Each structure stands twice: as C-alpha cells, then as structure tokens.
mmCIF file with all atom_site columns, C-alpha atoms in Angstrom:
data_model
loop_
_atom_site.group_PDB
_atom_site.id
_atom_site.type_symbol
_atom_site.label_atom_id
_atom_site.label_alt_id
_atom_site.label_comp_id
_atom_site.label_asym_id
_atom_site.label_entity_id
_atom_site.label_seq_id
_atom_site.pdbx_PDB_ins_code
_atom_site.Cartn_x
_atom_site.Cartn_y
_atom_site.Cartn_z
_atom_site.occupancy
_atom_site.B_iso_or_equiv
_atom_site.pdbx_formal_charge
_atom_site.auth_seq_id
_atom_site.auth_comp_id
_atom_site.auth_asym_id
_atom_site.auth_atom_id
_atom_site.pdbx_PDB_model_num
ATOM 1   C CA . MET A 1 1   ? 7.797   44.518  -60.010 1.00 0.00 ? 285 MET A CA 1
ATOM 2   C CA . GLU A 1 2   ? 4.259   43.347  -60.712 1.00 0.00 ? 286 GLU A CA 1
ATOM 3   C CA . VAL A 1 3   ? 2.924   42.249  -64.103 1.00 0.00 ? 287 VAL A CA 1
ATOM 4   C CA . ALA A 1 4   ? -0.380  43.823  -65.169 1.00 0.00 ? 288 ALA A CA 1
ATOM 5   C CA . GLY A 1 5   ? -3.330  41.457  -64.964 1.00 0.00 ? 289 GLY A CA 1
ATOM 6   C CA . SER A 1 6   ? -1.610  39.046  -62.651 1.00 0.00 ? 290 SER A CA 1
ATOM 7   C CA . THR A 1 7   ? -2.902  38.259  -59.220 1.00 0.00 ? 291 THR A CA 1
ATOM 8   C CA . PRO A 1 8   ? -0.812  40.012  -56.621 1.00 0.00 ? 292 PRO A CA 1
ATOM 9   C CA . ARG A 1 9   ? 1.169   37.589  -54.481 1.00 0.00 ? 293 ARG A CA 1
ATOM 10  C CA . GLN A 1 10  ? -0.058  37.492  -50.937 1.00 0.00 ? 294 GLN A CA 1
ATOM 11  C CA . ARG A 1 11  ? 2.608   37.938  -48.355 1.00 0.00 ? 295 ARG A CA 1
ATOM 12  C CA . ARG A 1 12  ? 2.811   35.094  -45.987 1.00 0.00 ? 296 ARG A CA 1
ATOM 13  C CA . ASP A 1 13  ? 1.853   35.990  -42.486 1.00 0.00 ? 297 ASP A CA 1
ATOM 14  C CA . SER A 1 14  ? 4.819   35.228  -40.313 1.00 0.00 ? 298 SER A CA 1
ATOM 15  C CA . GLN A 1 15  ? 2.605   35.368  -37.242 1.00 0.00 ? 299 GLN A CA 1
ATOM 16  C CA . SER A 1 16  ? 0.411   32.428  -38.339 1.00 0.00 ? 300 SER A CA 1
ATOM 17  C CA . THR A 1 17  ? 2.759   29.897  -36.819 1.00 0.00 ? 301 THR A CA 1
ATOM 18  C CA . ALA A 1 18  ? 3.388   31.896  -33.685 1.00 0.00 ? 302 ALA A CA 1
ATOM 19  C CA . PRO A 1 19  ? 1.061   29.898  -31.379 1.00 0.00 ? 303 PRO A CA 1
ATOM 20  C CA . TYR A 1 20  ? 2.592   26.586  -32.432 1.00 0.00 ? 304 TYR A CA 1
ATOM 21  C CA . GLN A 1 21  ? 6.118   27.930  -32.171 1.00 0.00 ? 305 GLN A CA 1
ATOM 22  C CA . ALA A 1 22  ? 5.258   29.227  -28.725 1.00 0.00 ? 306 ALA A CA 1
ATOM 23  C CA . THR A 1 23  ? 4.084   25.756  -27.767 1.00 0.00 ? 307 THR A CA 1
ATOM 24  C CA . VAL A 1 24  ? 7.385   24.214  -28.821 1.00 0.00 ? 308 VAL A CA 1
ATOM 25  C CA . ASP A 1 25  ? 9.358   27.002  -27.152 1.00 0.00 ? 309 ASP A CA 1
ATOM 26  C CA . GLY A 1 26  ? 7.343   26.513  -23.986 1.00 0.00 ? 310 GLY A CA 1
ATOM 27  C CA . ALA A 1 27  ? 8.145   22.810  -24.000 1.00 0.00 ? 311 ALA A CA 1
ATOM 28  C CA . ASN A 1 28  ? 11.841  23.539  -24.439 1.00 0.00 ? 312 ASN A CA 1
ATOM 29  C CA . THR A 1 29  ? 11.705  26.080  -21.632 1.00 0.00 ? 313 THR A CA 1
ATOM 30  C CA . THR A 1 30  ? 9.979   23.541  -19.406 1.00 0.00 ? 314 THR A CA 1
ATOM 31  C CA . MET A 1 31  ? 12.733  21.042  -20.094 1.00 0.00 ? 315 MET A CA 1
ATOM 32  C CA . LYS A 1 32  ? 15.378  23.594  -19.159 1.00 0.00 ? 316 LYS A CA 1
ATOM 33  C CA . ASP A 1 33  ? 13.607  24.982  -16.097 1.00 0.00 ? 317 ASP A CA 1
ATOM 34  C CA . THR A 1 34  ? 12.471  21.666  -14.592 1.00 0.00 ? 318 THR A CA 1
ATOM 35  C CA . PRO A 1 35  ? 14.777  20.907  -11.674 1.00 0.00 ? 319 PRO A CA 1
ATOM 36  C CA . ALA A 1 36  ? 16.396  17.516  -11.332 1.00 0.00 ? 320 ALA A CA 1
ATOM 37  C CA . PRO A 1 37  ? 14.415  15.175  -9.076  1.00 0.00 ? 321 PRO A CA 1
ATOM 38  C CA . ASN A 1 38  ? 15.641  15.234  -5.500  1.00 0.00 ? 322 ASN A CA 1
ATOM 39  C CA . VAL A 1 39  ? 16.301  12.284  -3.264  1.00 0.00 ? 323 VAL A CA 1
ATOM 40  C CA . SER A 1 40  ? 12.752  12.250  -1.866  1.00 0.00 ? 324 SER A CA 1
ATOM 41  C CA . CYS A 1 41  ? 11.189  12.192  -5.318  1.00 0.00 ? 325 CYS A CA 1
ATOM 42  C CA . GLY A 1 42  ? 13.468  9.383   -6.446  1.00 0.00 ? 326 GLY A CA 1
ATOM 43  C CA . LEU A 1 43  ? 12.698  7.450   -3.278  1.00 0.00 ? 327 LEU A CA 1
ATOM 44  C CA . LEU A 1 44  ? 8.955   7.784   -3.814  1.00 0.00 ? 328 LEU A CA 1
ATOM 45  C CA . LYS A 1 45  ? 9.272   6.684   -7.426  1.00 0.00 ? 329 LYS A CA 1
ATOM 46  C CA . MET A 1 46  ? 11.112  3.571   -6.294  1.00 0.00 ? 330 MET A CA 1
ATOM 47  C CA . LEU A 1 47  ? 8.487   2.792   -3.645  1.00 0.00 ? 331 LEU A CA 1
ATOM 48  C CA . ASP A 1 48  ? 5.616   3.395   -6.077  1.00 0.00 ? 332 ASP A CA 1
ATOM 49  C CA . HIS A 1 49  ? 7.134   1.267   -8.819  1.00 0.00 ? 333 HIS A CA 1
ATOM 50  C CA . TRP A 1 50  ? 4.932   -1.721  -9.531  1.00 0.00 ? 334 TRP A CA 1
ATOM 51  C CA . VAL A 1 51  ? 7.712   -4.215  -8.732  1.00 0.00 ? 335 VAL A CA 1
ATOM 52  C CA . TRP A 1 52  ? 8.248   -2.876  -5.209  1.00 0.00 ? 336 TRP A CA 1
ATOM 53  C CA . HIS A 1 53  ? 4.565   -2.200  -4.561  1.00 0.00 ? 337 HIS A CA 1
ATOM 54  C CA . TYR A 1 54  ? 3.282   -5.610  -5.569  1.00 0.00 ? 338 TYR A CA 1
ATOM 55  C CA . THR A 1 55  ? 6.200   -7.409  -3.913  1.00 0.00 ? 339 THR A CA 1
ATOM 56  C CA . VAL A 1 56  ? 5.318   -5.803  -0.579  1.00 0.00 ? 340 VAL A CA 1
ATOM 57  C CA . LEU A 1 57  ? 1.640   -6.584  -1.156  1.00 0.00 ? 341 LEU A CA 1
ATOM 58  C CA . LEU A 1 58  ? 2.548   -10.207 -1.909  1.00 0.00 ? 342 LEU A CA 1
ATOM 59  C CA . VAL A 1 59  ? 4.452   -10.429 1.389   1.00 0.00 ? 343 VAL A CA 1
ATOM 60  C CA . HIS A 1 60  ? 1.400   -9.007  3.192   1.00 0.00 ? 344 HIS A CA 1
ATOM 61  C CA . PHE A 1 61  ? -0.932  -11.467 1.515   1.00 0.00 ? 345 PHE A CA 1
ATOM 62  C CA . GLY A 1 62  ? 1.342   -14.458 2.159   1.00 0.00 ? 346 GLY A CA 1
ATOM 63  C CA . ASP A 1 63  ? 1.732   -13.566 5.830   1.00 0.00 ? 347 ASP A CA 1
ATOM 64  C CA . TYR A 1 64  ? -2.017  -13.115 6.186   1.00 0.00 ? 348 TYR A CA 1
ATOM 65  C CA . LEU A 1 65  ? -2.850  -16.333 4.353   1.00 0.00 ? 349 LEU A CA 1
ATOM 66  C CA . VAL A 1 66  ? -0.475  -18.507 6.389   1.00 0.00 ? 350 VAL A CA 1
ATOM 67  C CA . ASN A 1 67  ? -1.525  -17.120 9.771   1.00 0.00 ? 351 ASN A CA 1
ATOM 68  C CA . SER A 1 68  ? -5.251  -17.100 9.024   1.00 0.00 ? 352 SER A CA 1
ATOM 69  C CA . THR A 1 69  ? -5.068  -20.700 7.792   1.00 0.00 ? 353 THR A CA 1
ATOM 70  C CA . ALA A 1 70  ? -3.293  -21.746 10.999  1.00 0.00 ? 354 ALA A CA 1
ATOM 71  C CA . ILE A 1 71  ? -5.914  -19.989 13.119  1.00 0.00 ? 355 ILE A CA 1
ATOM 72  C CA . ALA A 1 72  ? -8.743  -21.641 11.215  1.00 0.00 ? 356 ALA A CA 1
ATOM 73  C CA . PHE A 1 73  ? -7.466  -25.211 11.231  1.00 0.00 ? 357 PHE A CA 1
ATOM 74  C CA . LEU A 1 74  ? -5.364  -25.515 14.404  1.00 0.00 ? 358 LEU A CA 1
ATOM 75  C CA . SER A 1 75  ? -6.649  -25.909 17.926  1.00 0.00 ? 359 SER A CA 1
ATOM 76  C CA . ALA A 1 76  ? -5.869  -23.208 20.459  1.00 0.00 ? 360 ALA A CA 1
ATOM 77  C CA . ASP A 1 77  ? -5.265  -25.755 23.231  1.00 0.00 ? 361 ASP A CA 1
ATOM 78  C CA . TYR A 1 78  ? -3.521  -28.599 21.427  1.00 0.00 ? 362 TYR A CA 1
ATOM 79  C CA . THR A 1 79  ? -2.091  -28.179 17.910  1.00 0.00 ? 363 THR A CA 1
ATOM 80  C CA . TYR A 1 80  ? -1.347  -24.449 17.544  1.00 0.00 ? 364 TYR A CA 1
ATOM 81  C CA . VAL A 1 81  ? 1.520   -24.687 20.001  1.00 0.00 ? 365 VAL A CA 1
ATOM 82  C CA . GLU A 1 82  ? 3.336   -27.046 17.621  1.00 0.00 ? 366 GLU A CA 1
ATOM 83  C CA . TRP A 1 83  ? 3.441   -24.393 14.871  1.00 0.00 ? 367 TRP A CA 1
ATOM 84  C CA . GLY A 1 84  ? 3.516   -21.262 17.007  1.00 0.00 ? 368 GLY A CA 1
ATOM 85  C CA . ALA A 1 85  ? 7.286   -20.711 16.913  1.00 0.00 ? 369 ALA A CA 1
ATOM 86  C CA . THR A 1 86  ? 7.479   -21.140 13.132  1.00 0.00 ? 370 THR A CA 1
ATOM 87  C CA . LEU A 1 87  ? 4.576   -18.770 12.559  1.00 0.00 ? 371 LEU A CA 1
ATOM 88  C CA . ARG A 1 88  ? 6.084   -16.147 14.851  1.00 0.00 ? 372 ARG A CA 1
ATOM 89  C CA . LEU A 1 89  ? 9.423   -16.232 13.024  1.00 0.00 ? 373 LEU A CA 1
ATOM 90  C CA . LEU A 1 90  ? 7.659   -15.968 9.672   1.00 0.00 ? 374 LEU A CA 1
ATOM 91  C CA . SER A 1 91  ? 5.650   -12.977 10.828  1.00 0.00 ? 375 SER A CA 1
ATOM 92  C CA . MET A 1 92  ? 8.750   -11.341 12.306  1.00 0.00 ? 376 MET A CA 1
ATOM 93  C CA . GLY A 1 93  ? 10.555  -11.559 8.955   1.00 0.00 ? 377 GLY A CA 1
ATOM 94  C CA . CYS A 1 94  ? 7.548   -10.158 7.108   1.00 0.00 ? 378 CYS A CA 1
ATOM 95  C CA . SER A 1 95  ? 7.198   -7.360  9.659   1.00 0.00 ? 379 SER A CA 1
ATOM 96  C CA . GLY A 1 96  ? 10.780  -6.346  8.901   1.00 0.00 ? 380 GLY A CA 1
ATOM 97  C CA . VAL A 1 97  ? 9.754   -5.826  5.267   1.00 0.00 ? 381 VAL A CA 1
ATOM 98  C CA . TYR A 1 98  ? 6.747   -3.768  6.387   1.00 0.00 ? 382 TYR A CA 1
ATOM 99  C CA . ALA A 1 99  ? 8.917   -1.592  8.618   1.00 0.00 ? 383 ALA A CA 1
ATOM 100 C CA . ILE A 1 100 ? 11.475  -0.926  5.868   1.00 0.00 ? 384 ILE A CA 1
ATOM 101 C CA . ASP A 1 101 ? 8.708   0.043   3.442   1.00 0.00 ? 385 ASP A CA 1
ATOM 102 C CA . VAL A 1 102 ? 7.075   2.465   5.885   1.00 0.00 ? 386 VAL A CA 1
ATOM 103 C CA . LEU A 1 103 ? 10.364  4.026   7.025   1.00 0.00 ? 387 LEU A CA 1
ATOM 104 C CA . LEU A 1 104 ? 11.425  4.665   3.436   1.00 0.00 ? 388 LEU A CA 1
ATOM 105 C CA . ARG A 1 105 ? 8.041   6.152   2.632   1.00 0.00 ? 389 ARG A CA 1
ATOM 106 C CA . MET A 1 106 ? 8.213   8.399   5.691   1.00 0.00 ? 390 MET A CA 1
ATOM 107 C CA . ALA A 1 107 ? 11.645  9.585   4.550   1.00 0.00 ? 391 ALA A CA 1
ATOM 108 C CA . GLY A 1 108 ? 10.233  10.340  1.100   1.00 0.00 ? 392 GLY A CA 1
ATOM 109 C CA . LEU A 1 109 ? 7.003   12.027  2.169   1.00 0.00 ? 393 LEU A CA 1
ATOM 110 C CA . ARG A 1 110 ? 8.353   13.821  5.243   1.00 0.00 ? 394 ARG A CA 1
ATOM 111 C CA . THR A 1 111 ? 5.800   16.388  6.464   1.00 0.00 ? 395 THR A CA 1
ATOM 112 C CA . ARG A 1 112 ? 3.468   15.564  3.565   1.00 0.00 ? 396 ARG A CA 1
ATOM 113 C CA . LEU A 1 113 ? 2.772   12.280  5.328   1.00 0.00 ? 397 LEU A CA 1
ATOM 114 C CA . CYS A 1 114 ? 0.428   14.102  7.709   1.00 0.00 ? 398 CYS A CA 1
ATOM 115 C CA . ARG A 1 115 ? -1.713  15.392  4.826   1.00 0.00 ? 399 ARG A CA 1
ATOM 116 C CA . SER A 1 116 ? -2.993  11.938  3.912   1.00 0.00 ? 400 SER A CA 1
ATOM 117 C CA . CYS A 1 117 ? -5.352  9.978   6.148   1.00 0.00 ? 401 CYS A CA 1
ATOM 118 C CA . ALA A 1 118 ? -4.402  6.778   4.334   1.00 0.00 ? 402 ALA A CA 1
ATOM 119 C CA . SER A 1 119 ? -0.690  7.306   4.984   1.00 0.00 ? 403 SER A CA 1
ATOM 120 C CA . MET A 1 120 ? -1.239  8.122   8.649   1.00 0.00 ? 404 MET A CA 1
ATOM 121 C CA . SER A 1 121 ? -3.546  5.133   9.053   1.00 0.00 ? 405 SER A CA 1
ATOM 122 C CA . ASP A 1 122 ? -0.933  2.927   7.420   1.00 0.00 ? 406 ASP A CA 1
ATOM 123 C CA . VAL A 1 123 ? 1.661   4.006   9.991   1.00 0.00 ? 407 VAL A CA 1
ATOM 124 C CA . VAL A 1 124 ? -0.779  3.421   12.865  1.00 0.00 ? 408 VAL A CA 1
ATOM 125 C CA . ALA A 1 125 ? -1.665  0.008   11.434  1.00 0.00 ? 409 ALA A CA 1
ATOM 126 C CA . LEU A 1 126 ? 2.033   -0.890  11.304  1.00 0.00 ? 410 LEU A CA 1
ATOM 127 C CA . LEU A 1 127 ? 2.385   0.000   14.987  1.00 0.00 ? 411 LEU A CA 1
ATOM 128 C CA . CYS A 1 128 ? -0.601  -2.237  15.744  1.00 0.00 ? 412 CYS A CA 1
ATOM 129 C CA . VAL A 1 129 ? 0.998   -5.045  13.738  1.00 0.00 ? 413 VAL A CA 1
ATOM 130 C CA . GLY A 1 130 ? 4.161   -4.651  15.800  1.00 0.00 ? 414 GLY A CA 1
ATOM 131 C CA . GLY A 1 131 ? 2.164   -4.642  19.033  1.00 0.00 ? 415 GLY A CA 1
ATOM 132 C CA . ALA A 1 132 ? 0.251   -7.783  18.096  1.00 0.00 ? 416 ALA A CA 1
ATOM 133 C CA . LEU A 1 133 ? 3.473   -9.537  17.093  1.00 0.00 ? 417 LEU A CA 1
ATOM 134 C CA . ALA A 1 134 ? 5.143   -8.541  20.369  1.00 0.00 ? 418 ALA A CA 1
ATOM 135 C CA . ALA A 1 135 ? 2.153   -9.933  22.285  1.00 0.00 ? 419 ALA A CA 1
ATOM 136 C CA . ARG A 1 136 ? 2.510   -13.212 20.382  1.00 0.00 ? 420 ARG A CA 1
ATOM 137 C CA . PHE A 1 137 ? 6.076   -13.505 21.682  1.00 0.00 ? 421 PHE A CA 1
ATOM 138 C CA . VAL A 1 138 ? 5.230   -12.433 25.235  1.00 0.00 ? 422 VAL A CA 1
ATOM 139 C CA . TYR A 1 139 ? 2.215   -14.729 25.539  1.00 0.00 ? 423 TYR A CA 1
ATOM 140 C CA . ALA A 1 140 ? 3.635   -17.569 23.455  1.00 0.00 ? 424 ALA A CA 1
ATOM 141 C CA . ASP A 1 141 ? 2.110   -20.973 24.121  1.00 0.00 ? 425 ASP A CA 1
ATOM 142 C CA . ASN A 1 142 ? 4.147   -23.287 26.331  1.00 0.00 ? 426 ASN A CA 1
ATOM 143 C CA . VAL A 1 143 ? 3.200   -26.935 26.767  1.00 0.00 ? 427 VAL A CA 1
ATOM 144 C CA . GLU A 1 144 ? 5.087   -27.236 30.063  1.00 0.00 ? 428 GLU A CA 1
ATOM 145 C CA . GLU A 1 145 ? 3.112   -24.367 31.599  1.00 0.00 ? 429 GLU A CA 1
ATOM 146 C CA . LYS A 1 146 ? -0.231  -25.369 30.160  1.00 0.00 ? 430 LYS A CA 1
ATOM 147 C CA . ARG A 1 147 ? -3.131  -25.234 32.584  1.00 0.00 ? 431 ARG A CA 1
ATOM 148 C CA . VAL A 1 148 ? -6.737  -26.106 31.840  1.00 0.00 ? 432 VAL A CA 1
ATOM 149 C CA . VAL A 1 149 ? -9.475  -25.163 34.274  1.00 0.00 ? 433 VAL A CA 1
ATOM 150 C CA . ILE A 1 150 ? -13.234 -25.593 34.278  1.00 0.00 ? 434 ILE A CA 1
ATOM 151 C CA . THR A 1 151 ? -14.872 -22.181 34.237  1.00 0.00 ? 435 THR A CA 1
ATOM 152 C CA . GLU A 1 152 ? -18.511 -23.271 34.292  1.00 0.00 ? 436 GLU A CA 1
ATOM 153 C CA . TYR A 1 153 ? -20.943 -25.999 33.293  1.00 0.00 ? 437 TYR A CA 1
ATOM 154 C CA . LEU A 1 154 ? -23.108 -25.557 30.240  1.00 0.00 ? 438 LEU A CA 1
ATOM 155 C CA . ASP A 1 155 ? -25.899 -27.551 31.887  1.00 0.00 ? 439 ASP A CA 1
ATOM 156 C CA . LYS A 1 156 ? -25.782 -25.617 35.143  1.00 0.00 ? 440 LYS A CA 1
ATOM 157 C CA . ASP A 1 157 ? -29.439 -24.640 34.806  1.00 0.00 ? 441 ASP A CA 1
ATOM 158 C CA . GLN A 1 158 ? -30.559 -28.254 34.722  1.00 0.00 ? 442 GLN A CA 1
ATOM 159 C CA . PRO A 1 159 ? -31.842 -29.656 38.028  1.00 0.00 ? 443 PRO A CA 1
ATOM 160 C CA . LEU A 1 160 ? -29.747 -32.456 39.495  1.00 0.00 ? 444 LEU A CA 1
ATOM 161 C CA . LEU A 1 161 ? -30.907 -35.509 41.360  1.00 0.00 ? 445 LEU A CA 1
ATOM 162 C CA . PRO A 1 162 ? -29.059 -36.677 44.456  1.00 0.00 ? 446 PRO A CA 1
ATOM 163 C CA . GLY A 1 163 ? -25.699 -38.128 43.482  1.00 0.00 ? 447 GLY A CA 1
ATOM 164 C CA . GLU A 1 164 ? -25.655 -36.578 39.986  1.00 0.00 ? 448 GLU A CA 1
ATOM 165 C CA . THR A 1 165 ? -23.163 -34.019 38.682  1.00 0.00 ? 449 THR A CA 1
ATOM 166 C CA . HIS A 1 166 ? -23.039 -31.709 35.719  1.00 0.00 ? 450 HIS A CA 1
ATOM 167 C CA . VAL A 1 167 ? -21.715 -33.425 32.606  1.00 0.00 ? 451 VAL A CA 1
ATOM 168 C CA . PHE A 1 168 ? -21.044 -30.545 30.194  1.00 0.00 ? 452 PHE A CA 1
ATOM 169 C CA . PRO A 1 169 ? -18.117 -28.544 31.571  1.00 0.00 ? 453 PRO A CA 1
ATOM 170 C CA . LYS A 1 170 ? -16.652 -25.511 29.826  1.00 0.00 ? 454 LYS A CA 1
ATOM 171 C CA . TYR A 1 171 ? -12.857 -25.429 29.822  1.00 0.00 ? 455 TYR A CA 1
ATOM 172 C CA . ARG A 1 172 ? -10.461 -22.535 29.563  1.00 0.00 ? 456 ARG A CA 1
ATOM 173 C CA . SER A 1 173 ? -6.745  -22.789 28.865  1.00 0.00 ? 457 SER A CA 1
ATOM 174 C CA . ASN A 1 174 ? -3.918  -20.356 29.483  1.00 0.00 ? 458 ASN A CA 1
ATOM 175 C CA . GLN A 1 175 ? -2.722  -20.887 25.889  1.00 0.00 ? 459 GLN A CA 1
ATOM 176 C CA . ILE A 1 176 ? -3.924  -17.607 24.340  1.00 0.00 ? 460 ILE A CA 1
ATOM 177 C CA . GLU A 1 177 ? -1.359  -16.889 21.632  1.00 0.00 ? 461 GLU A CA 1
ATOM 178 C CA . ILE A 1 178 ? -3.830  -17.778 18.896  1.00 0.00 ? 462 ILE A CA 1
ATOM 179 C CA . TYR A 1 179 ? -6.037  -14.821 19.858  1.00 0.00 ? 463 TYR A CA 1
ATOM 180 C CA . PHE A 1 180 ? -3.191  -12.353 19.399  1.00 0.00 ? 464 PHE A CA 1
ATOM 181 C CA . ALA A 1 181 ? -2.460  -14.036 16.079  1.00 0.00 ? 465 ALA A CA 1
ATOM 182 C CA . ALA A 1 182 ? -6.069  -13.373 15.070  1.00 0.00 ? 466 ALA A CA 1
ATOM 183 C CA . ALA A 1 183 ? -5.679  -9.695  15.989  1.00 0.00 ? 467 ALA A CA 1
ATOM 184 C CA . TYR A 1 184 ? -2.453  -9.651  13.962  1.00 0.00 ? 468 TYR A CA 1
ATOM 185 C CA . CYS A 1 185 ? -4.345  -10.935 10.910  1.00 0.00 ? 469 CYS A CA 1
ATOM 186 C CA . VAL A 1 186 ? -7.082  -8.321  11.294  1.00 0.00 ? 470 VAL A CA 1
ATOM 187 C CA . VAL A 1 187 ? -4.615  -5.426  11.351  1.00 0.00 ? 471 VAL A CA 1
ATOM 188 C CA . LEU A 1 188 ? -2.706  -7.009  8.477   1.00 0.00 ? 472 LEU A CA 1
ATOM 189 C CA . ALA A 1 189 ? -5.891  -7.063  6.393   1.00 0.00 ? 473 ALA A CA 1
ATOM 190 C CA . VAL A 1 190 ? -6.353  -3.356  7.111   1.00 0.00 ? 474 VAL A CA 1
ATOM 191 C CA . ARG A 1 191 ? -2.853  -2.647  5.798   1.00 0.00 ? 475 ARG A CA 1
ATOM 192 C CA . ILE A 1 192 ? -3.557  -4.629  2.626   1.00 0.00 ? 476 ILE A CA 1
ATOM 193 C CA . VAL A 1 193 ? -6.557  -2.364  1.992   1.00 0.00 ? 477 VAL A CA 1
ATOM 194 C CA . LEU A 1 194 ? -4.596  0.821   2.729   1.00 0.00 ? 478 LEU A CA 1
ATOM 195 C CA . LYS A 1 195 ? -1.509  0.130   0.591   1.00 0.00 ? 479 LYS A CA 1
ATOM 196 C CA . PRO A 1 196 ? -3.094  1.019   -2.809  1.00 0.00 ? 480 PRO A CA 1
ATOM 197 C CA . MET A 1 197 ? -4.479  4.290   -1.402  1.00 0.00 ? 481 MET A CA 1
ATOM 198 C CA . VAL A 1 198 ? -1.076  5.201   0.007   1.00 0.00 ? 482 VAL A CA 1
ATOM 199 C CA . ARG A 1 199 ? 0.474   4.582   -3.397  1.00 0.00 ? 483 ARG A CA 1
ATOM 200 C CA . VAL A 1 200 ? -2.090  6.772   -5.177  1.00 0.00 ? 484 VAL A CA 1
ATOM 201 C CA . TYR A 1 201 ? -1.393  9.663   -2.803  1.00 0.00 ? 485 TYR A CA 1
ATOM 202 C CA . SER A 1 202 ? 2.360   9.260   -3.159  1.00 0.00 ? 486 SER A CA 1
ATOM 203 C CA . LYS A 1 203 ? 2.185   9.223   -6.961  1.00 0.00 ? 487 LYS A CA 1
ATOM 204 C CA . SER A 1 204 ? 0.083   12.401  -6.967  1.00 0.00 ? 488 SER A CA 1
ATOM 205 C CA . LEU A 1 205 ? 2.981   14.266  -5.337  1.00 0.00 ? 489 LEU A CA 1
ATOM 206 C CA . GLN A 1 206 ? 5.536   13.299  -7.963  1.00 0.00 ? 490 GLN A CA 1
ATOM 207 C CA . PRO A 1 207 ? 6.238   16.021  -10.575 1.00 0.00 ? 491 PRO A CA 1
ATOM 208 C CA . THR A 1 208 ? 5.816   15.325  -14.272 1.00 0.00 ? 492 THR A CA 1
ATOM 209 C CA . SER A 1 209 ? 9.152   14.678  -15.952 1.00 0.00 ? 493 SER A CA 1
ATOM 210 C CA . ALA A 1 210 ? 10.480  16.870  -18.782 1.00 0.00 ? 494 ALA A CA 1
ATOM 211 C CA . ALA A 1 211 ? 10.108  14.039  -21.279 1.00 0.00 ? 495 ALA A CA 1
ATOM 212 C CA . ASP A 1 212 ? 6.438   13.605  -20.371 1.00 0.00 ? 496 ASP A CA 1
ATOM 213 C CA . THR A 1 213 ? 5.888   17.361  -20.678 1.00 0.00 ? 497 THR A CA 1
ATOM 214 C CA . LEU A 1 214 ? 7.455   17.378  -24.147 1.00 0.00 ? 498 LEU A CA 1
ATOM 215 C CA . LEU A 1 215 ? 5.258   14.471  -25.253 1.00 0.00 ? 499 LEU A CA 1
ATOM 216 C CA . ILE A 1 216 ? 2.162   16.294  -24.027 1.00 0.00 ? 500 ILE A CA 1
ATOM 217 C CA . SER A 1 217 ? 3.236   19.485  -25.829 1.00 0.00 ? 501 SER A CA 1
ATOM 218 C CA . MET A 1 218 ? 3.872   17.641  -29.094 1.00 0.00 ? 502 MET A CA 1
ATOM 219 C CA . ASP A 1 219 ? 0.484   15.947  -28.868 1.00 0.00 ? 503 ASP A CA 1
ATOM 220 C CA . SER A 1 220 ? -1.151  19.327  -28.344 1.00 0.00 ? 504 SER A CA 1
ATOM 221 C CA . LEU A 1 221 ? 0.696   20.707  -31.368 1.00 0.00 ? 505 LEU A CA 1
ATOM 222 C CA . ARG A 1 222 ? -0.417  17.830  -33.596 1.00 0.00 ? 506 ARG A CA 1
ATOM 223 C CA . SER A 1 223 ? -3.986  18.221  -32.396 1.00 0.00 ? 507 SER A CA 1
ATOM 224 C CA . ALA A 1 224 ? -3.918  21.932  -33.264 1.00 0.00 ? 508 ALA A CA 1
ATOM 225 C CA . LEU A 1 225 ? -2.447  21.303  -36.719 1.00 0.00 ? 509 LEU A CA 1
ATOM 226 C CA . ARG A 1 226 ? -5.135  18.767  -37.556 1.00 0.00 ? 510 ARG A CA 1
ATOM 227 C CA . ARG A 1 227 ? -7.761  21.473  -37.171 1.00 0.00 ? 511 ARG A CA 1
ATOM 228 C CA . ILE A 1 228 ? -6.183  23.491  -40.019 1.00 0.00 ? 512 ILE A CA 1
ATOM 229 C CA . PRO A 1 229 ? -7.444  22.461  -43.488 1.00 0.00 ? 513 PRO A CA 1
ATOM 230 C CA . ASN A 1 230 ? -4.977  20.873  -45.936 1.00 0.00 ? 514 ASN A CA 1
ATOM 231 C CA . ILE A 1 231 ? -2.414  20.210  -43.166 1.00 0.00 ? 515 ILE A CA 1
ATOM 232 C CA . ALA A 1 232 ? -1.639  16.719  -41.986 1.00 0.00 ? 516 ALA A CA 1
ATOM 233 C CA . ALA A 1 233 ? 0.558   16.261  -38.947 1.00 0.00 ? 517 ALA A CA 1
#
C-alpha cells in the first residue's frame, strides 16, 4: 500500500551483485575442482625452493672456487700433485650432489625436460662434469712416474758458435691432471649460469594453488567494489 505524495520505493535489483557473486562462486569452484598436486609437482616445488636451489648453487660455487684457486696458484709439475687427491675427493662429493639434483629434476620434469634448452644443456653439462672428473682420476699425477722431457729450445733460431749449445729449453711433463681440472672448472661455470634458467622453467610448469587462486579472486572483487561510488571494500 502506497501513501499519496510519497516517493515510491525502488525495488532493489537482485542482479546487481551477480558479477561479484559469480567471482566468489568461481573461486570456490576452482578450489573444489583443482586436483591435488601429484608427486612430480611436489618434487619440482621442493627442488625449486630457495633453500634447495641456493644450497646446490653454493656447492657449485665452492667447488669451482677451490679448484680454480688451486689451478691458479699451484704448479702443474711440482705442487699440484700434493693437493690433487684432496681436490679429486672434494669434487667427487660435490658431483654426487649435482647428480642427485639432476636425477630428481628429471624425475619431476619427465618428458617436459626436452622442451627446455636450459634443462637439456644442464644435463649435458653434468655429463661433461662427470667426464672431466673421471679423466682427473685416470690421468692423476704420480710423482713416482713423473717424466720431464725437453721438447724444444726457445732460442733455436739463434746462431750458435762452435762449442755452444742452446740455453733456453722448453720442458714438458707427463703430469697433466691440472688441465682436466681446468676443463672441469669451465663446465662447472656453465652449470652455475644454467641453474637459474632451469629453475625459472621448472617454476613455470607448476600450477597455481587453490589458496593463491582465492587470493587473486578476492583481490579482483575488492578492486571491482572500489569502482562503485559510496562502497568501501
């Protein structure tokens, strides 16, 4: 019953909140329909966690720093042999960490590993690291078998008088482990560069969790409500 002269009451439009209700309903549906993460997804999340990622990177950097310092400051013919065994054991332990990391990542990525050049290059680099380490063991320096020969004379182009000999010989030793250690460091540096790219690719394959989807939906709802006058969300 309406009173004469009064302003007729406007019926509230029940459809005005439909878009926002649909947003909330969609978020709830997403939470219900999102499947539980499988073993591969959980494995990738563990490998991409900052603790695991930076721990493996720290092992890479430590291995590289120790070996490169030894190559720079030790002599290939005299002093490197004294530290060679210790350096090989250190690198072998670090290589075990590298192998575990790559094997777990291969188990998590499976066939998707072949879709990333960085991931494939990382696997190839690991094989090169293993090959260089194996060569360091096979061609390990041995003082008892050390042989030094003169390959040439640096002053061979100088004319000699009767009774004179060349005085600047060039020596070569059979102690060549340090060169394989240098190759090991080069491949190790390549892996250090590749690890962040491998992590970015792996994280791009992980689905967004239901909680993150709900947070995004609620933020969208608040943003839409702020555009309506006289409504504060």
